[in-house]
Coordinates of C-alpha atoms (C1' of nucleotides) in Angstrom, one line a residue:
Chain A
X1 CA -58.5 59.7 22.1
X2 CA -56.4 57.1 20.3
X3 CA -56.5 57.5 16.7
X4 CA -58.9 55.0 14.8
X5 CA -56.9 52.1 13.3
X6 CA -58.6 50.7 10.3
X7 CA -58.8 46.7 10.1
X8 CA -57.7 47.0 6.5
X9 CA -54.6 48.8 7.5
X10 CA -53.6 46.5 10.1
X11 CA -54.4 43.6 7.6
X12 CA -51.9 44.9 5.1
X13 CA -49.2 45.8 7.5
X14 CA -49.2 42.3 9.1
X15 CA -50.1 39.4 6.6
X16 CA -49.4 36.9 9.1
X17 CA -50.4 33.7 7.4
X18 CA -48.0 34.2 4.7
X19 CA -45.3 35.2 7.1
X20 CA -45.9 32.2 9.3
X21 CA -45.8 29.9 5.9
X22 CA -42.3 31.5 4.9
X23 CA -41.2 30.8 8.4
X24 CA -41.7 27.3 8.4
X25 CA -39.4 25.1 8.0
X26 CA -39.5 22.3 5.5
X27 CA -40.2 18.9 6.3
X28 CA -37.8 16.4 4.5
X29 CA -40.1 13.3 3.6
X30 CA -39.1 10.2 1.6
X31 CA -41.7 8.1 0.0
X32 CA -41.2 4.8 -1.6
X33 CA -43.2 2.2 -3.5
X34 CA -42.9 -1.6 -4.2
X35 CA -44.7 -4.8 -5.7
X36 CA -44.2 -7.0 -3.1
X37 CA -45.5 -10.0 -4.6
X38 CA -47.2 -11.3 -1.4
X39 CA -46.2 -9.1 1.7
X40 CA -46.6 -12.3 4.1
X41 CA -44.4 -14.3 2.2
X42 CA -41.6 -11.6 2.3
X43 CA -42.5 -9.6 5.6
X44 CA -38.9 -9.9 6.3
X45 CA -37.8 -8.4 3.3
X46 CA -40.0 -5.4 3.9
X47 CA -38.9 -5.3 7.3
X48 CA -35.2 -5.3 5.8
X49 CA -35.8 -2.6 3.3
X50 CA -37.5 -0.3 6.2
X51 CA -34.5 -0.9 8.3
X52 CA -31.7 0.0 5.5
X53 CA -33.8 2.6 3.7
X54 CA -36.0 4.0 6.4
X55 CA -38.7 5.9 4.1
X56 CA -41.4 7.6 5.7
X57 CA -44.2 6.3 3.9
X58 CA -43.9 2.9 1.9
X59 CA -46.8 2.0 -0.6
X60 CA -47.1 -1.7 -1.5
X61 CA -48.9 -3.5 -4.3
X62 CA -49.6 -7.1 -4.8
X63 CA -50.0 -7.7 -0.9
X64 CA -52.2 -10.8 -1.8
X65 CA -54.2 -10.8 1.5
X66 CA -56.9 -9.3 3.2
X67 CA -56.6 -6.8 5.8
X68 CA -57.3 -9.0 8.8
X69 CA -54.0 -11.3 7.9
X70 CA -51.8 -8.3 7.0
X71 CA -48.6 -8.8 8.9
X72 CA -49.3 -5.6 11.1
X73 CA -46.9 -6.5 14.1
X74 CA -43.9 -6.4 11.6
X75 CA -44.8 -2.9 10.8
X76 CA -45.7 -1.9 14.4
X77 CA -42.3 -3.2 15.3
X78 CA -40.4 -1.4 12.6
X79 CA -42.1 2.0 13.5
X80 CA -44.6 2.3 10.9
X81 CA -47.4 2.7 13.0
X82 CA -49.8 4.3 10.5
X83 CA -51.4 1.5 7.9
X84 CA -54.5 1.7 5.7
X85 CA -54.8 -1.5 4.0
X86 CA -57.0 -2.3 1.0
X87 CA -56.3 -5.9 0.6
X88 CA -58.4 -9.2 -0.7
X89 CA -57.8 -12.8 -0.1
X90 CA -55.0 -14.2 -2.4
X91 CA -55.0 -11.6 -5.4
X92 CA -54.0 -8.0 -5.6
X93 CA -54.3 -5.5 -2.8
X94 CA -52.7 -2.5 -1.9
X95 CA -51.4 -0.9 1.7
X96 CA -49.7 2.3 2.7
X97 CA -47.8 2.2 5.6
X98 CA -46.2 5.2 7.1
X99 CA -44.3 6.6 10.3
X100 CA -46.3 9.8 9.6
X101 CA -49.6 10.2 10.9
X102 CA -52.0 9.8 7.7
X103 CA -55.7 9.1 6.9
X104 CA -57.6 7.2 4.3
X105 CA -59.1 9.7 1.5
X106 CA -60.0 7.2 -1.5
X107 CA -60.5 3.3 -2.0
X108 CA -61.5 3.3 -5.7
X109 CA -62.6 0.3 -7.5
X110 CA -62.1 1.4 -11.2
X111 CA -63.3 -1.9 -12.4
X112 CA -66.5 -2.1 -10.3
X113 CA -65.4 -5.8 -9.9
X114 CA -64.2 -5.6 -6.0
X115 CA -60.5 -5.9 -6.9
X116 CA -58.4 -4.1 -4.3
X117 CA -55.9 -2.1 -6.9
X118 CA -56.1 1.5 -5.3
X119 CA -56.0 3.3 -2.0
X120 CA -55.2 6.9 -1.5
X121 CA -54.1 9.1 2.0
X122 CA -53.2 12.3 3.2
X123 CA -50.7 13.1 5.1
X124 CA -51.3 14.7 8.6
X125 CA -48.0 15.2 10.3
X126 CA -44.9 16.3 8.5
X127 CA -45.6 16.9 4.8
X128 CA -49.4 17.7 5.8
X129 CA -51.8 18.0 2.8
X130 CA -49.9 16.0 0.5
X131 CA -52.0 13.4 -1.2
X132 CA -50.5 9.9 -2.1
X133 CA -52.4 7.6 -4.2
X134 CA -51.1 4.0 -4.4
X135 CA -52.3 2.2 -7.5
X136 CA -51.9 -1.3 -9.2
X137 CA -53.0 -1.3 -12.6
X138 CA -54.3 -4.7 -13.8
X139 CA -51.7 -6.6 -15.9
X140 CA -53.8 -7.0 -19.0
X141 CA -53.4 -10.8 -19.8
X142 CA -51.4 -12.0 -22.7
X143 CA -53.0 -11.0 -25.9
X144 CA -53.2 -7.2 -26.8
X145 CA -56.3 -7.4 -28.3
X146 CA -59.5 -6.5 -26.4
X147 CA -61.9 -8.7 -28.6
X148 CA -59.8 -11.8 -27.9
X149 CA -59.0 -11.1 -24.3
X150 CA -61.0 -9.0 -21.9
X151 CA -58.2 -8.3 -19.5
X152 CA -56.4 -6.2 -21.6
X153 CA -59.8 -4.1 -22.4
X154 CA -59.9 -4.2 -18.6
X155 CA -56.5 -2.4 -18.2
X156 CA -57.1 0.3 -20.9
X157 CA -60.8 1.2 -19.4
X158 CA -59.2 1.3 -15.9
X159 CA -56.9 3.7 -17.2
X160 CA -59.6 5.5 -18.9
X161 CA -61.4 6.1 -15.8
X162 CA -58.7 6.9 -13.9
X163 CA -57.9 9.7 -16.4
X164 CA -61.3 11.3 -15.9
X165 CA -60.7 11.1 -12.1
X166 CA -57.4 12.8 -12.6
X167 CA -58.6 15.6 -14.5
X168 CA -60.4 17.0 -11.4
X169 CA -57.7 16.8 -8.9
X170 CA -57.0 20.0 -7.1
X171 CA -54.4 19.2 -4.2
X172 CA -50.6 18.3 -4.6
X173 CA -50.7 14.7 -5.3
X174 CA -48.3 12.1 -5.7
X175 CA -49.4 9.0 -7.7
X176 CA -47.1 5.7 -7.1
X177 CA -47.6 2.1 -8.1
X178 CA -47.4 -0.7 -10.4
X179 CA -48.8 0.9 -13.8
X180 CA -47.7 -2.4 -15.5
X181 CA -46.8 -0.3 -18.5
X182 CA -43.3 0.6 -19.7
X183 CA -44.0 3.8 -21.8
X184 CA -40.9 4.8 -23.3
X185 CA -38.7 3.0 -25.9
X186 CA -35.9 2.9 -23.6
X187 CA -38.0 1.6 -20.6
X188 CA -37.7 -2.0 -22.0
X189 CA -34.6 -4.1 -23.0
X190 CA -35.8 -4.2 -26.6
X191 CA -38.3 -1.9 -28.1
X192 CA -39.0 -3.4 -31.4
X193 CA -39.1 -6.9 -29.9
X194 CA -41.9 -5.8 -27.4
X195 CA -44.2 -3.6 -29.5
X196 CA -47.0 -6.4 -29.4
X197 CA -45.9 -7.6 -25.8
X198 CA -48.9 -6.4 -23.2
X199 CA -46.8 -3.9 -21.2
X200 CA -45.3 -1.9 -24.1
X201 CA -47.9 -1.8 -27.1
X202 CA -48.7 1.7 -28.6
X203 CA -52.2 1.6 -27.2
X204 CA -51.2 1.2 -23.7
X205 CA -48.7 3.8 -24.1
X206 CA -50.8 6.2 -25.6
X207 CA -53.7 5.6 -23.1
X208 CA -50.9 6.0 -20.2
X209 CA -50.2 9.3 -22.2
X210 CA -53.8 10.6 -22.0
X211 CA -53.9 10.1 -18.0
X212 CA -50.5 11.7 -17.9
X213 CA -51.6 14.8 -19.7
X214 CA -54.8 15.0 -18.0
X215 CA -53.3 16.5 -14.6
X216 CA -49.8 17.5 -16.4
X217 CA -48.2 14.5 -14.2
X218 CA -44.4 14.4 -14.0
X219 CA -42.5 11.3 -14.2
X220 CA -40.0 11.4 -11.4
X221 CA -38.2 8.6 -12.7
X222 CA -37.2 10.0 -16.0
X223 CA -36.7 13.6 -14.3
X224 CA -34.0 12.0 -12.0
X225 CA -32.8 9.2 -14.4
X226 CA -33.2 11.0 -17.9
X227 CA -33.9 8.6 -20.6
X228 CA -32.2 6.8 -22.3
X229 CA -30.5 5.4 -19.2
X230 CA -31.4 2.3 -18.3
X231 CA -34.1 2.5 -15.3
X232 CA -35.7 -1.1 -14.9
X233 CA -38.1 -1.9 -12.0
X234 CA -39.0 -5.3 -12.8
X235 CA -37.5 -8.8 -14.2
X236 CA -39.5 -11.8 -15.0
X237 CA -38.7 -14.7 -12.5
X238 CA -37.1 -16.7 -15.6
X239 CA -33.5 -17.2 -15.1
X240 CA -32.6 -16.8 -18.9
X241 CA -34.3 -13.2 -18.9
X242 CA -32.6 -12.1 -15.5
X243 CA -29.1 -13.3 -16.9
X244 CA -29.7 -11.3 -19.8
X245 CA -30.8 -8.1 -17.8
X246 CA -34.2 -8.1 -20.1
X247 CA -35.9 -5.8 -17.4
X248 CA -39.1 -3.3 -17.8
X249 CA -39.7 -0.2 -16.4
X250 CA -43.3 -1.1 -15.0
X251 CA -43.2 0.8 -11.6
X252 CA -43.7 4.8 -11.4
X253 CA -43.8 7.8 -9.1
X254 CA -45.6 10.6 -10.4
X255 CA -46.0 13.9 -9.1
X256 CA -48.7 16.6 -10.0
X257 CA -47.6 19.9 -11.1
X258 CA -47.9 21.9 -7.8
X259 CA -45.6 19.2 -6.2
X260 CA -43.1 18.2 -8.8
X261 CA -40.9 21.0 -7.8
X262 CA -40.5 19.7 -4.2
X263 CA -39.1 16.4 -5.4
X264 CA -35.4 16.9 -4.3
X265 CA -34.1 12.9 -5.6
X266 CA -35.3 9.5 -6.6
X267 CA -33.5 6.2 -6.8
X268 CA -34.2 2.5 -7.5
X269 CA -33.1 0.0 -5.1
X270 CA -32.1 -2.8 -7.4
X271 CA -30.3 -4.8 -4.8
X272 CA -33.5 -6.2 -3.7
X273 CA -33.8 -8.0 -6.7
X274 CA -30.6 -10.2 -5.7
X275 CA -32.1 -11.3 -2.5
X276 CA -33.3 -14.6 -1.5
X277 CA -36.6 -15.5 -2.9
X278 CA -37.2 -12.0 -4.2
X279 CA -40.4 -10.2 -5.6
X280 CA -39.9 -9.8 -9.2
X281 CA -40.2 -5.8 -8.8
X282 CA -38.0 -3.7 -7.1
X283 CA -38.8 -0.4 -4.7
X284 CA -38.6 3.0 -5.9
X285 CA -37.9 6.1 -3.3
X286 CA -38.5 9.8 -3.8
X287 CA -37.3 12.3 -1.5
X288 CA -39.5 15.7 -1.1
X289 CA -39.0 19.1 0.8
X290 CA -42.8 19.6 1.9
Chain B
dA1 C1' -38.3 -15.7 -28.2
dT2 C1' -39.8 -18.6 -24.5
dG3 C1' -45.4 -18.5 -18.2
dG4 C1' -39.3 -23.6 -19.5
dT5 C1' -41.5 -19.2 -12.9
dG6 C1' -43.6 -17.7 -8.8
dG7 C1' -47.7 -16.4 -5.6
dG8 C1' -52.2 -17.9 -3.5
dT9 C1' -55.6 -21.4 -2.9
dA10 C1' -57.6 -25.9 -3.1
dG11 C1' -59.0 -27.9 -8.0
dC12 C1' -57.2 -23.5 -10.9
dC13 C1' -56.3 -18.3 -11.1
dC14 C1' -53.3 -14.4 -11.5
dA15 C1' -48.9 -12.1 -12.6

DNA sequence: ATGGTGGGTAGCCCA
């Protein structure tokens, strides 16, 4: 008779799931974000960006169109066969396009007003299981007082709702997009001059800080380009601001604590701001080993 | 320091 082999003994001798995980090659995945300010007007610029930079995933904000008029053919021809579009006619709108398979997992409306400002996806191929949240936080109007300017209050409320949501997240997550807030003193060209300017007011910075702390997000832009190095992502269209390099860091890529160690590099593609008829924002790209 | 730009849309709204 063969000696009995207990299943527990066998299990300890061959911990198969862990072994397979350790042997699996890491996938290099690059993810980009760009407020494009009309994807139809600048479809050729997006195509050029994809050709020159070749990110695996691109998160777009301010596409300014609905799903039915999104320039799908341009992305299809460029090899971005996987697309999730949360659009609306004329305003706002976000889309995530990818060379890797993905599926939509969230389509939040943090203001309950129908504005299309957030879409989340899960990667299914390389980088399988990673959640990529693509968000376009409201600009907030001109006056930093919610009693005078309801849009400013809506911006803060949007962030508070995202904060309660982020507190409960339990999967590796990257959140990217146009946050419309420059949080650090060195994220604007003149900290003191912008303290009362929407995008850099102390209450916005504090509210964004609570969102960060709710999940322990790591600001990849400042991990790879440490303060106080210049790190702008947006310049006004007005020529005298551009000429003086009066920019702000409004666009961000933040990693959850379990994802952050897998980020290998990060850069700003500032040259797009010098193309003809550019977006007022430039793209950011992060490379991960997943 | 400045909406004195730029986009969408259709008689202004949004950034």
